[in-house]
PDB file of C-alpha atoms in Angstrom:
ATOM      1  CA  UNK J   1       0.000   0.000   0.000  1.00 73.00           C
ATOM      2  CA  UNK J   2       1.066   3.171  -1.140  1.00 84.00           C
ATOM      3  CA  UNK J   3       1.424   5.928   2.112  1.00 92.00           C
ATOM      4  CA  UNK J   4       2.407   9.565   1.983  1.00 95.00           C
ATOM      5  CA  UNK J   5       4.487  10.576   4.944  1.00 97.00           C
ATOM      6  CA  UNK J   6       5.323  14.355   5.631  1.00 97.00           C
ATOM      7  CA  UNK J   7       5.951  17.425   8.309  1.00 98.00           C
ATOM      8  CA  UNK J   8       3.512  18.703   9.705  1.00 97.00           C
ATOM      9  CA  UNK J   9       3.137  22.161  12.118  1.00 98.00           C
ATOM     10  CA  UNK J  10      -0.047  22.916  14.542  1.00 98.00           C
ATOM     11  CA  UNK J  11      -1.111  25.481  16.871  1.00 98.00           C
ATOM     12  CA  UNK J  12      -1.456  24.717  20.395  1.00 98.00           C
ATOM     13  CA  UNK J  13      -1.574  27.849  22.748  1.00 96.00           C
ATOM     14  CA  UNK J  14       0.176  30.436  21.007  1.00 96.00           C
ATOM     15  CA  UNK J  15       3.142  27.955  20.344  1.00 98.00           C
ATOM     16  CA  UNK J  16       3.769  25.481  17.458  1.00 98.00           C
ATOM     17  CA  UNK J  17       4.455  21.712  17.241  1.00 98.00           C
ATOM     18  CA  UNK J  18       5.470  19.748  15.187  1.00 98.00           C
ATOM     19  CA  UNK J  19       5.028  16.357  13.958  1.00 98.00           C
ATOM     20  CA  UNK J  20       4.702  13.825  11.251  1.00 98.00           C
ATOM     21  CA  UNK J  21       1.580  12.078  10.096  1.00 98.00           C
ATOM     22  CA  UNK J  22       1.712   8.989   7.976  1.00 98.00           C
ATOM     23  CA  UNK J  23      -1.009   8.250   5.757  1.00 97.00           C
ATOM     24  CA  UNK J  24      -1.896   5.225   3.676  1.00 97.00           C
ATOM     25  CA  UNK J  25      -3.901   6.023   0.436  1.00 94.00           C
ATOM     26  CA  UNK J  26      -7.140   4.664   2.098  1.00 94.00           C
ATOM     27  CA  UNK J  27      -7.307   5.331   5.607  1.00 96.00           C
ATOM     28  CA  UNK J  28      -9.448   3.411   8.058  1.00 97.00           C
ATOM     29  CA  UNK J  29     -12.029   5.291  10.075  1.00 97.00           C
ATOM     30  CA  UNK J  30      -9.358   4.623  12.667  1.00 98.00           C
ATOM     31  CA  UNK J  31      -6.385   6.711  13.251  1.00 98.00           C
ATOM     32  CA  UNK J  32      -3.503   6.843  15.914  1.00 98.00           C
ATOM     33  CA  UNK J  33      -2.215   9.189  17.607  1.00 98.00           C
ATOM     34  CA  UNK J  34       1.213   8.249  19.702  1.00 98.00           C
ATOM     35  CA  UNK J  35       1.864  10.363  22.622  1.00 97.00           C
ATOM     36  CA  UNK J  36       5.659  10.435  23.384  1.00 92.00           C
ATOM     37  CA  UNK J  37       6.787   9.588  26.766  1.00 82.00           C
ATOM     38  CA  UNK J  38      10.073  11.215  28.931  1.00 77.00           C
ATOM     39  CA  UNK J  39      12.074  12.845  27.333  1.00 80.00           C
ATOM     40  CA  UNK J  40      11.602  11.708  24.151  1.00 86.00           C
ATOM     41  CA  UNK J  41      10.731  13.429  20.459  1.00 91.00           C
ATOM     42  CA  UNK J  42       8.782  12.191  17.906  1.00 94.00           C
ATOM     43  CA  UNK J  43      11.092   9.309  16.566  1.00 93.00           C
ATOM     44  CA  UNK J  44      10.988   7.592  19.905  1.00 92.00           C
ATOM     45  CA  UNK J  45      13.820   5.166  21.290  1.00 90.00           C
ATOM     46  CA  UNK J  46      15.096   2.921  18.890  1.00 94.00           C
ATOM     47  CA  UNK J  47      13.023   4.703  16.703  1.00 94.00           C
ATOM     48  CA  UNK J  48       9.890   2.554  17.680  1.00 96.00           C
ATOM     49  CA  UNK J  49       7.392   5.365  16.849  1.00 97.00           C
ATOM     50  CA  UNK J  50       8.735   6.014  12.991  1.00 97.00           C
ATOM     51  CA  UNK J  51       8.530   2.152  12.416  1.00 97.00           C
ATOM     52  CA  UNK J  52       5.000   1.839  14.376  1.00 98.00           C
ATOM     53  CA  UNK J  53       3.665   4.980  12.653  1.00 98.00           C
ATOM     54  CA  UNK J  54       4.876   3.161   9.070  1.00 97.00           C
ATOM     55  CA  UNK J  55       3.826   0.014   9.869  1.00 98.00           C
ATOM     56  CA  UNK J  56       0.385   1.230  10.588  1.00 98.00           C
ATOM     57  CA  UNK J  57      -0.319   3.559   7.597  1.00 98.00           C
ATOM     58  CA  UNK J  58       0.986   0.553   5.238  1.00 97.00           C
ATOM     59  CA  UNK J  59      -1.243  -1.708   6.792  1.00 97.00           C
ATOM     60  CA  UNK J  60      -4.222   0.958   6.274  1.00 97.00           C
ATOM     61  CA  UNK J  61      -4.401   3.377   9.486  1.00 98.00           C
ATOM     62  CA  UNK J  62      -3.414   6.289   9.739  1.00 98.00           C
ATOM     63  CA  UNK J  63      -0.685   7.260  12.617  1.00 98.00           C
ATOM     64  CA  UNK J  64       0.377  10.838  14.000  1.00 98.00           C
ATOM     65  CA  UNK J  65       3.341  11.324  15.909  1.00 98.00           C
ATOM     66  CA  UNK J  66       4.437  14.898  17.803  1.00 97.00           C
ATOM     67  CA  UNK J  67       6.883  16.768  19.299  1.00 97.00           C
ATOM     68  CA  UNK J  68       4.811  18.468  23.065  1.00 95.00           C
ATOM     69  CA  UNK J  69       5.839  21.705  23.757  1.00 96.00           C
ATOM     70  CA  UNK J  70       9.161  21.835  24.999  1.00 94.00           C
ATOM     71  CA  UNK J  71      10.510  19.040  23.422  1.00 93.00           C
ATOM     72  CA  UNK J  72      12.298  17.969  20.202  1.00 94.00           C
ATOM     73  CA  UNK J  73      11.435  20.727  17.557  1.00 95.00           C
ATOM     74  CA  UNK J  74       8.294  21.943  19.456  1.00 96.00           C
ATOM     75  CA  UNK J  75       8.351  25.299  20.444  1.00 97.00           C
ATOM     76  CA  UNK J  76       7.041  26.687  24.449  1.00 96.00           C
ATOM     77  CA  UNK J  77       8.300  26.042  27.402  1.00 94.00           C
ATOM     78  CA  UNK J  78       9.478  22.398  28.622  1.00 90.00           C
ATOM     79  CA  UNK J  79       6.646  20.361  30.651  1.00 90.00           C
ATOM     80  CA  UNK J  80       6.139  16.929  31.663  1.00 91.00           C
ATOM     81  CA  UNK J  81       3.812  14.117  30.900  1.00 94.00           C
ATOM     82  CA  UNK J  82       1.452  15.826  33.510  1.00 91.00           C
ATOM     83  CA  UNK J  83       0.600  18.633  31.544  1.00 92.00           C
ATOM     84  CA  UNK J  84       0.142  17.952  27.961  1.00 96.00           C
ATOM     85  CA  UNK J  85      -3.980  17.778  27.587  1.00 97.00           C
ATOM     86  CA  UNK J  86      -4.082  20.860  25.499  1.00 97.00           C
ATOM     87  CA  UNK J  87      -0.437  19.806  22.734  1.00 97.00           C
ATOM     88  CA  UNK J  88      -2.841  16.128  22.655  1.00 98.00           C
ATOM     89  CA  UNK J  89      -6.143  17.787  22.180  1.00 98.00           C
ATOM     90  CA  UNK J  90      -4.724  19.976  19.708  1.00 98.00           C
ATOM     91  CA  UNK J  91      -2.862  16.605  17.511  1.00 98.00           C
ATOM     92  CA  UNK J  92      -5.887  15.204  17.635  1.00 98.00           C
ATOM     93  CA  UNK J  93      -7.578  18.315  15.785  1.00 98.00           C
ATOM     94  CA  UNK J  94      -5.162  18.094  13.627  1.00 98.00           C
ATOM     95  CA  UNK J  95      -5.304  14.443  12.388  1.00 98.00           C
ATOM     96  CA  UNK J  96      -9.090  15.572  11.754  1.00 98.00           C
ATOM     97  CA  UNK J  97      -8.178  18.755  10.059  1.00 97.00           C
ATOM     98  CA  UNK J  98      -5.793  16.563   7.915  1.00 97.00           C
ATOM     99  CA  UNK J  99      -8.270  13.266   7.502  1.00 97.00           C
ATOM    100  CA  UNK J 100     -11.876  13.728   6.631  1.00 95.00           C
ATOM    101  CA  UNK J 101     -12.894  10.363   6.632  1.00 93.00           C
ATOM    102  CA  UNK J 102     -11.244   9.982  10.028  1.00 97.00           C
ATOM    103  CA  UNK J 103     -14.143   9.090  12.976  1.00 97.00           C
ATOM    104  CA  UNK J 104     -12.079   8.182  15.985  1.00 98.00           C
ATOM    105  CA  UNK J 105      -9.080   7.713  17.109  1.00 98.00           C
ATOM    106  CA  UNK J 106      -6.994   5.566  19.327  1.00 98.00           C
ATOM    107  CA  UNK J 107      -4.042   6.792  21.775  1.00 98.00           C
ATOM    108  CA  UNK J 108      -1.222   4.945  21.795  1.00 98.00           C
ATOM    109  CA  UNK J 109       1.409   6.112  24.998  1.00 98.00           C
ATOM    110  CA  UNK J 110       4.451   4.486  25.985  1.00 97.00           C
ATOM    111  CA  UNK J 111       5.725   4.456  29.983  1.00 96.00           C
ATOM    112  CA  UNK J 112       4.425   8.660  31.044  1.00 95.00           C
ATOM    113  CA  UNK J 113       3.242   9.130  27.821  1.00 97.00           C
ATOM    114  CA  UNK J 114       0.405   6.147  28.752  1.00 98.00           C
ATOM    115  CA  UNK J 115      -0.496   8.200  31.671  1.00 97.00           C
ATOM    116  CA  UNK J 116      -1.205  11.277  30.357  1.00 97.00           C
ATOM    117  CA  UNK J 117      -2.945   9.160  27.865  1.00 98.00           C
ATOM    118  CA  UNK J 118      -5.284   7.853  31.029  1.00 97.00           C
ATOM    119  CA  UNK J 119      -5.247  11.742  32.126  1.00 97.00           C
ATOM    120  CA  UNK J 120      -7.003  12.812  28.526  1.00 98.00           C
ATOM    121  CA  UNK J 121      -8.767   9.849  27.093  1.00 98.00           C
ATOM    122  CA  UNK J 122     -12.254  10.046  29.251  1.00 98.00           C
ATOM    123  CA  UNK J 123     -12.677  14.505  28.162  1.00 97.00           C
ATOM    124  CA  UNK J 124     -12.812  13.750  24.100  1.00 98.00           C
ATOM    125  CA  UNK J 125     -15.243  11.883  22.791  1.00 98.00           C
ATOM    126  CA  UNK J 126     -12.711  11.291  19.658  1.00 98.00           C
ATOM    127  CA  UNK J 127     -10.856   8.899  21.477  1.00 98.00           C
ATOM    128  CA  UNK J 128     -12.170   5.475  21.339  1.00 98.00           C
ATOM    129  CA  UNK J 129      -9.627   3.599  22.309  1.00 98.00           C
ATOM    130  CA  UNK J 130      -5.956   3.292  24.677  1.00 98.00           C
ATOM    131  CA  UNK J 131      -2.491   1.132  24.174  1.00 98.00           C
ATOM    132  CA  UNK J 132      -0.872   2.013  27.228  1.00 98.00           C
ATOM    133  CA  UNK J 133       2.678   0.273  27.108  1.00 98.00           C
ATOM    134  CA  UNK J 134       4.652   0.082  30.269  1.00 97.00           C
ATOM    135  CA  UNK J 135       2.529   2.325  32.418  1.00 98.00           C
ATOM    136  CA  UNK J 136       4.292   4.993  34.674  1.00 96.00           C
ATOM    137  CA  UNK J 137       2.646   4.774  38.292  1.00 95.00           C
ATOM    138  CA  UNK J 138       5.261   5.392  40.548  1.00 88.00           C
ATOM    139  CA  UNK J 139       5.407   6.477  43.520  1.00 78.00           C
ATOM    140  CA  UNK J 140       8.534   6.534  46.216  1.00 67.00           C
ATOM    141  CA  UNK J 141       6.940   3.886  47.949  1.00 66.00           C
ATOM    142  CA  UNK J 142       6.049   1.760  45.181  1.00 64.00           C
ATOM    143  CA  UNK J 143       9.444   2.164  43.622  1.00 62.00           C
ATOM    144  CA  UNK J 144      11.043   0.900  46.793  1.00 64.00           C
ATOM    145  CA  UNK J 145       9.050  -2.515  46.678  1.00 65.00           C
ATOM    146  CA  UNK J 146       9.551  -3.021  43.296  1.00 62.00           C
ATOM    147  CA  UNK J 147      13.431  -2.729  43.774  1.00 57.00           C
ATOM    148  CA  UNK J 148      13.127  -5.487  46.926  1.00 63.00           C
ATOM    149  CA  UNK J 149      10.827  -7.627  44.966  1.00 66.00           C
ATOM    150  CA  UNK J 150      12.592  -7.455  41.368  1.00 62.00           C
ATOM    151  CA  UNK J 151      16.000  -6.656  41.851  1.00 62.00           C
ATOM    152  CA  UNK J 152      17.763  -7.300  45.511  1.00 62.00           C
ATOM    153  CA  UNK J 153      15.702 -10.578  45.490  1.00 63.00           C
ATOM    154  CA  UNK J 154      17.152 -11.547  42.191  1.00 63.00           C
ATOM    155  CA  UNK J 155      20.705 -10.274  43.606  1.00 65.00           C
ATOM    156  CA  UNK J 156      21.076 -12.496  46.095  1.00 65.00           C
ATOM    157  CA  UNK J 157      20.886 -15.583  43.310  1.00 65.00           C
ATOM    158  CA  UNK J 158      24.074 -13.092  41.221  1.00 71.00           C
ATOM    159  CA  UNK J 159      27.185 -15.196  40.930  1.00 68.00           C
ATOM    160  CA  UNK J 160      28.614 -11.508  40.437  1.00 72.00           C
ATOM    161  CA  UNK J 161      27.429 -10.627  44.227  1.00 66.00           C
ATOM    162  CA  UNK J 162      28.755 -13.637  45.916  1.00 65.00           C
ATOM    163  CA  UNK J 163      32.214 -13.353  44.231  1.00 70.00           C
ATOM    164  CA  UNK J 164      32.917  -9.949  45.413  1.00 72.00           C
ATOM    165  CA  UNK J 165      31.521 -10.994  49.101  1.00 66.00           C
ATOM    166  CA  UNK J 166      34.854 -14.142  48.715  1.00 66.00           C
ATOM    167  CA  UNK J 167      36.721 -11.872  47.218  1.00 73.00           C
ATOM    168  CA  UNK J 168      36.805  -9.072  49.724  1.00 68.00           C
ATOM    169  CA  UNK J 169      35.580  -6.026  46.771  1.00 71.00           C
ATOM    170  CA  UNK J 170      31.909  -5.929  48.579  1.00 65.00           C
ATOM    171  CA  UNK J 171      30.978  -2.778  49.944  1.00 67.00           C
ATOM    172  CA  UNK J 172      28.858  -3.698  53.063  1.00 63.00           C
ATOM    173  CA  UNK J 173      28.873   0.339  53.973  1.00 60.00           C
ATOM    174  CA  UNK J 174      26.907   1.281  50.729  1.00 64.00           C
ATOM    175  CA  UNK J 175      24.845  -1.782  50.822  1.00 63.00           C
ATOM    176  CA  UNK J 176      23.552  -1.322  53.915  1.00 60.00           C
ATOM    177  CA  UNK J 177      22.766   2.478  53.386  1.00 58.00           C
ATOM    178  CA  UNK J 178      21.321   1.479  50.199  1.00 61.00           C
ATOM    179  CA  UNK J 179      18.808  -1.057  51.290  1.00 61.00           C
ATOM    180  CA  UNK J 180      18.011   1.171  54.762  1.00 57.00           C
ATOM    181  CA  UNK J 181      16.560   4.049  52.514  1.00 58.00           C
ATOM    182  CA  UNK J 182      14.739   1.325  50.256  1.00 55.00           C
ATOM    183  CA  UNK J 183      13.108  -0.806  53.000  1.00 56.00           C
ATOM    184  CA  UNK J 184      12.446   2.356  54.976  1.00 56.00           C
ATOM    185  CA  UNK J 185      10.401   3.649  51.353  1.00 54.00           C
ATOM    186  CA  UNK J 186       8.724   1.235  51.362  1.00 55.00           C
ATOM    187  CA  UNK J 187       7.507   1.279  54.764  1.00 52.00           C
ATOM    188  CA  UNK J 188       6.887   4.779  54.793  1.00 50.00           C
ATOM    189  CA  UNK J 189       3.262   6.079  54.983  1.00 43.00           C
ATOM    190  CA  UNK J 190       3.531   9.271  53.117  1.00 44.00           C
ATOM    191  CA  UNK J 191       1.495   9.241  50.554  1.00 41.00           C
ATOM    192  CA  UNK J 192       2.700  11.203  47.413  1.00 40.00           C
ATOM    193  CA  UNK J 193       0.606  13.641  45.994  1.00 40.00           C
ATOM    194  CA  UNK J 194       0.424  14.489  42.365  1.00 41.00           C
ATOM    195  CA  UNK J 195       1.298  18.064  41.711  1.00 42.00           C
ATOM    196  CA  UNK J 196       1.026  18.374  38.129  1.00 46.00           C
ATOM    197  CA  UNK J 197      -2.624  18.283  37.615  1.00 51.00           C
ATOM    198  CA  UNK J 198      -4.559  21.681  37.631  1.00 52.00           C
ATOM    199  CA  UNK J 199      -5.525  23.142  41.050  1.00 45.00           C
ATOM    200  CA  UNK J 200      -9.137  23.324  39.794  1.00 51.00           C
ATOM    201  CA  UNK J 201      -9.123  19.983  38.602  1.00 61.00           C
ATOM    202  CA  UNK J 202     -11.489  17.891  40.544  1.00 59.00           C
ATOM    203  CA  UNK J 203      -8.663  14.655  40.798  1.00 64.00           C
ATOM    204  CA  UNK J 204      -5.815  17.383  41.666  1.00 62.00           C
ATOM    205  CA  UNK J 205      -5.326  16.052  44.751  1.00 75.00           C
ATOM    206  CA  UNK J 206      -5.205  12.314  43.861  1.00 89.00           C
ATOM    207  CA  UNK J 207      -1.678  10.239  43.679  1.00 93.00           C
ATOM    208  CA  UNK J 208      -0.256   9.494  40.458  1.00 95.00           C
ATOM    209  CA  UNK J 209      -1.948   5.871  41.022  1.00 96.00           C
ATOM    210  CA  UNK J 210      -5.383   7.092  41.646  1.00 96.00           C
ATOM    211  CA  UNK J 211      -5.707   9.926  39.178  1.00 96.00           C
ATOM    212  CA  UNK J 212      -4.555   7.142  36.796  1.00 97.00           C
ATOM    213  CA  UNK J 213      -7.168   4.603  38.065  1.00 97.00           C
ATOM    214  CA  UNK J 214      -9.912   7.675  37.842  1.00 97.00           C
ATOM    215  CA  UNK J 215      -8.864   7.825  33.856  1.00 97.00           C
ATOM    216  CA  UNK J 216      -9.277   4.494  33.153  1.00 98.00           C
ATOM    217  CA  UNK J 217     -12.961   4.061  35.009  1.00 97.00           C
ATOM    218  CA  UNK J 218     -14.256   7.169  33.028  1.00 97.00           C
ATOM    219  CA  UNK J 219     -12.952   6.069  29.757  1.00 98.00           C
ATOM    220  CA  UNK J 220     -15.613   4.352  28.467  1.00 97.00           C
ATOM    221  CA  UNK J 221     -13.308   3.027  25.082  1.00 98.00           C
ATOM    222  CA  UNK J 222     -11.356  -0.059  24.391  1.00 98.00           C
ATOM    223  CA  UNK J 223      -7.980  -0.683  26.353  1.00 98.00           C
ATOM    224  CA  UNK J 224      -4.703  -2.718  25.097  1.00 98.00           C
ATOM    225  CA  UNK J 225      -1.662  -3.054  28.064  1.00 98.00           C
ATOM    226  CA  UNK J 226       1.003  -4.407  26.760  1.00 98.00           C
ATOM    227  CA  UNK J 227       3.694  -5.016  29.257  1.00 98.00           C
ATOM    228  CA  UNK J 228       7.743  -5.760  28.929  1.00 98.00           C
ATOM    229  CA  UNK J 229       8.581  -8.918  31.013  1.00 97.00           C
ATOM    230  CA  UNK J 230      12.026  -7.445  32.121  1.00 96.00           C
ATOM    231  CA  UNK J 231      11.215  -3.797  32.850  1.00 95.00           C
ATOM    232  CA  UNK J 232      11.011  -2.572  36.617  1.00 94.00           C
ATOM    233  CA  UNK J 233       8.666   0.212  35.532  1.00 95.00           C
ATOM    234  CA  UNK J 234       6.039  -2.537  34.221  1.00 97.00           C
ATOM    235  CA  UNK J 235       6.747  -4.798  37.356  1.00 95.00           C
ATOM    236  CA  UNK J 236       6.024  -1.770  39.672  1.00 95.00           C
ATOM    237  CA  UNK J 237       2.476  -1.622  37.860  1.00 97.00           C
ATOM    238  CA  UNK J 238       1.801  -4.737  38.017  1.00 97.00           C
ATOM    239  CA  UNK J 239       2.682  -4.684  42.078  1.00 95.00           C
ATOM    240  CA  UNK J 240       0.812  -1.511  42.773  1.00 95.00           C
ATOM    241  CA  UNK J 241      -2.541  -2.827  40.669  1.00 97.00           C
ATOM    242  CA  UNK J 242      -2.245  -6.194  42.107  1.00 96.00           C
ATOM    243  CA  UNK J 243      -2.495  -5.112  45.708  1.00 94.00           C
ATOM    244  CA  UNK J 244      -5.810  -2.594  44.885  1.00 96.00           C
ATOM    245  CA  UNK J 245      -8.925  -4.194  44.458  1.00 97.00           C
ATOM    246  CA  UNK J 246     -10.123  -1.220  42.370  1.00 97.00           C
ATOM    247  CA  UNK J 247      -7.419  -1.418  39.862  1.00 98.00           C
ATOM    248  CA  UNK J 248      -8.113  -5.291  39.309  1.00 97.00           C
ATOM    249  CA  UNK J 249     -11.654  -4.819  39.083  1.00 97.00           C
ATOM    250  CA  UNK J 250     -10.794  -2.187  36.350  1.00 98.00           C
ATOM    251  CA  UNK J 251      -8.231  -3.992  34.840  1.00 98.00           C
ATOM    252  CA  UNK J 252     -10.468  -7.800  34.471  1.00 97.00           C
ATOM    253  CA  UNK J 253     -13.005  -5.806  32.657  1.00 97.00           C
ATOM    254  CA  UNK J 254     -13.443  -7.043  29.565  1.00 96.00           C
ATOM    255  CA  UNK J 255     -12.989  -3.972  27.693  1.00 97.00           C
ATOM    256  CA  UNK J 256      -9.298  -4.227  29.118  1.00 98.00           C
ATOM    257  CA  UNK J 257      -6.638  -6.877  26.804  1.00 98.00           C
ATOM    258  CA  UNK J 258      -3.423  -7.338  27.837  1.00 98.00           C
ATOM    259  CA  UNK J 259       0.144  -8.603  26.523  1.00 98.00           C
ATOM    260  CA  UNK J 260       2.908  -9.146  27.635  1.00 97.00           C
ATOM    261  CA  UNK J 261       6.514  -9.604  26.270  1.00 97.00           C
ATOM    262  CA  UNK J 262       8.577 -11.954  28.717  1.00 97.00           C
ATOM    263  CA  UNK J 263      12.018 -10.880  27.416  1.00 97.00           C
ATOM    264  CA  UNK J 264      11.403  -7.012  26.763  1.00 97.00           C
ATOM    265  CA  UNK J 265      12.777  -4.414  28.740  1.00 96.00           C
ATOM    266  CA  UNK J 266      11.370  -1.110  29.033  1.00 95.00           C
ATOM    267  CA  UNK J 267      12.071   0.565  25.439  1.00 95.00           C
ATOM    268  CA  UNK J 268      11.431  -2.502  23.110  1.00 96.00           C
ATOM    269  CA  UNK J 269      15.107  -2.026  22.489  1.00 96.00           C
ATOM    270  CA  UNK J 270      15.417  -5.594  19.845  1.00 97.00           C
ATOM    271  CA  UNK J 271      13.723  -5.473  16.651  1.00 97.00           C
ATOM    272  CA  UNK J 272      11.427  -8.712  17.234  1.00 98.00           C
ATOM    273  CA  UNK J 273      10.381  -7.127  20.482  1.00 98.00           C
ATOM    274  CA  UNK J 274       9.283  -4.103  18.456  1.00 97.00           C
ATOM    275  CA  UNK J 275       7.720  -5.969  15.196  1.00 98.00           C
ATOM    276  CA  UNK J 276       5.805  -7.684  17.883  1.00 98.00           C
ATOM    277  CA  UNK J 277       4.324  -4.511  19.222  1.00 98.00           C
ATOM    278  CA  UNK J 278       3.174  -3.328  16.035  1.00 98.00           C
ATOM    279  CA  UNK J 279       1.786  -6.642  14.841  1.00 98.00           C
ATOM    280  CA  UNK J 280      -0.483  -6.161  18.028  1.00 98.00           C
ATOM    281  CA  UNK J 281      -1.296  -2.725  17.750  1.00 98.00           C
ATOM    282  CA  UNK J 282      -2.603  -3.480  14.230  1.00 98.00           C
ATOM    283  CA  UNK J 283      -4.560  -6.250  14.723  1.00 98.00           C
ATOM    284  CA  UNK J 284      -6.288  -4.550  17.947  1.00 98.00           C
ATOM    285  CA  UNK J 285      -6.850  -1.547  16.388  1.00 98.00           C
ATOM    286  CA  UNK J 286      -8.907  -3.460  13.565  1.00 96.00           C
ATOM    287  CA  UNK J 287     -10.196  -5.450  15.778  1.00 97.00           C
ATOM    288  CA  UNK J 288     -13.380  -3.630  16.148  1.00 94.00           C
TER     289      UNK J 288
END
């Protein structure tokens, strides 16, 4: 299938982004729209959101990628994953603008770029549908437990560890410090609050978890989670879901698929790991 793929500039605010839409000959009703995450431009790492965004429009969908303000070649000031409803409102106008035959569209977010895609989704009607990849729910707390549960437990099975310990090159001193402030995290009963949403916003006040968990419950759309096997990020969201009976009551809905990729770290950083992604996104994206 033929595509066209090309530059493309938008208003949002008094600043311009940019971006580049790819666009098979006969787009689907269906279009993507990939919300970077970190700090990240449009290409993504490994360049997983050129390949995606070609993959799709060849196999008939249409796919829009964008700098937010402050990053790549986006002008404004630089912001975070917490504040881009107005540069992903505005994308999504444009993909319209751009493609009249477009109805809806599906956001497709990798690690903070999911949650701000849980942040938007439910306030545009446009948006039918989410592929959140590697979710970004931490907390200090939840970090900590993921590190004990994932990583020191793992440690202690390192041929690595044990030979410094013979060897005399261990350094008990950090060690100790290091696993003090991690145990004590995630002990500690201070509950993070999440700063970045609006003051008048009525979920303001809520933790990073529970402003994400209020997304997902008022989206109403279709939900793909796709999660890397070997990725502390994805293990953490697994943890802190796991342990809430709200998030596993929103998550065993049946709206809700998930994925997972055994051997894939956080980026998708092999090729097969990548392909694999698309193939999915594809075939869920068609599949309704």
């Amino acid at each position: 299938m033929n595509i066209d793929e090309r530059g493309i500039a938008f208003p949002c605010r008094g600043d311009w982004l940019y971006g580049v839409l790819s666009q098979p000959e006969h787009p689907s009703q269906r279009g993507v729209v990939l919300v970077v995450g970190g700090p990240q431009y449009r290409a993504g790492s490994h360049r997983q959101f050129s390949l995606l965004a070609r993959y799709l429009a060849a196999n008939g969908i249409a796919a829009l990628r964008f700098d937010y303000r402050g990053m790549g070649d986006s002008d404004g000031m630089a912001r975070t994953f917490e504040n881009i409803d107005d540069d992903i409102r505005c994308a999504i106008d444009h993909i319209f603008d751009q493609i009249p035959q477009l109805r809806e569209v599906v956001l497709w977010g990798l690690c903070d770029g999911a949650s701000a895609s849980l942040f938007y989704a439910h306030c545009d009607p446009r948006v039918r549908g989410l592929i959140l990849l590697n979710p970004w729910i931490r907390t200090e707390q939840g970090e900590a437990k993921a590190y004990l549960r994932h990583y020191y437990a793992k440690r202690l099975f390192n041929a690595d560890l044990w030979s410094k310990v013979f060897s005399g090159r261990f350094d008990y001193k950090s060690a100790v410090q290091s696993a003090y402030r991690i145990v004590g995290s995630s002990l500690g009963v201070r509950r993070p609050v999440f700063s970045g949403a609006p003051a008048s916003s009525p979920e303001g006040s809520l933790s990073l978890p529970d402003r994400m968990l209020h997304g997902l419950t008022a989206f109403d759309g279709k939900v793909l989670l796709i999660l890397s096997g070997k990725d502390l990020t994805a293990r953490e969201f697994v943890d802190v879901t796991s342990g809430s009976r709200r998030w596993r009551r929103a998550l065993e809905s049946q709206r809700v698929q998930r994925r997972e990729l055994a051997e894939a770290n956080h980026t998708f950083s092999q090729r097969d790991w990548r392909d694999q992604v698309a193939h999915w996104t594809q075939q869920w994206v068609r599949s309704w």
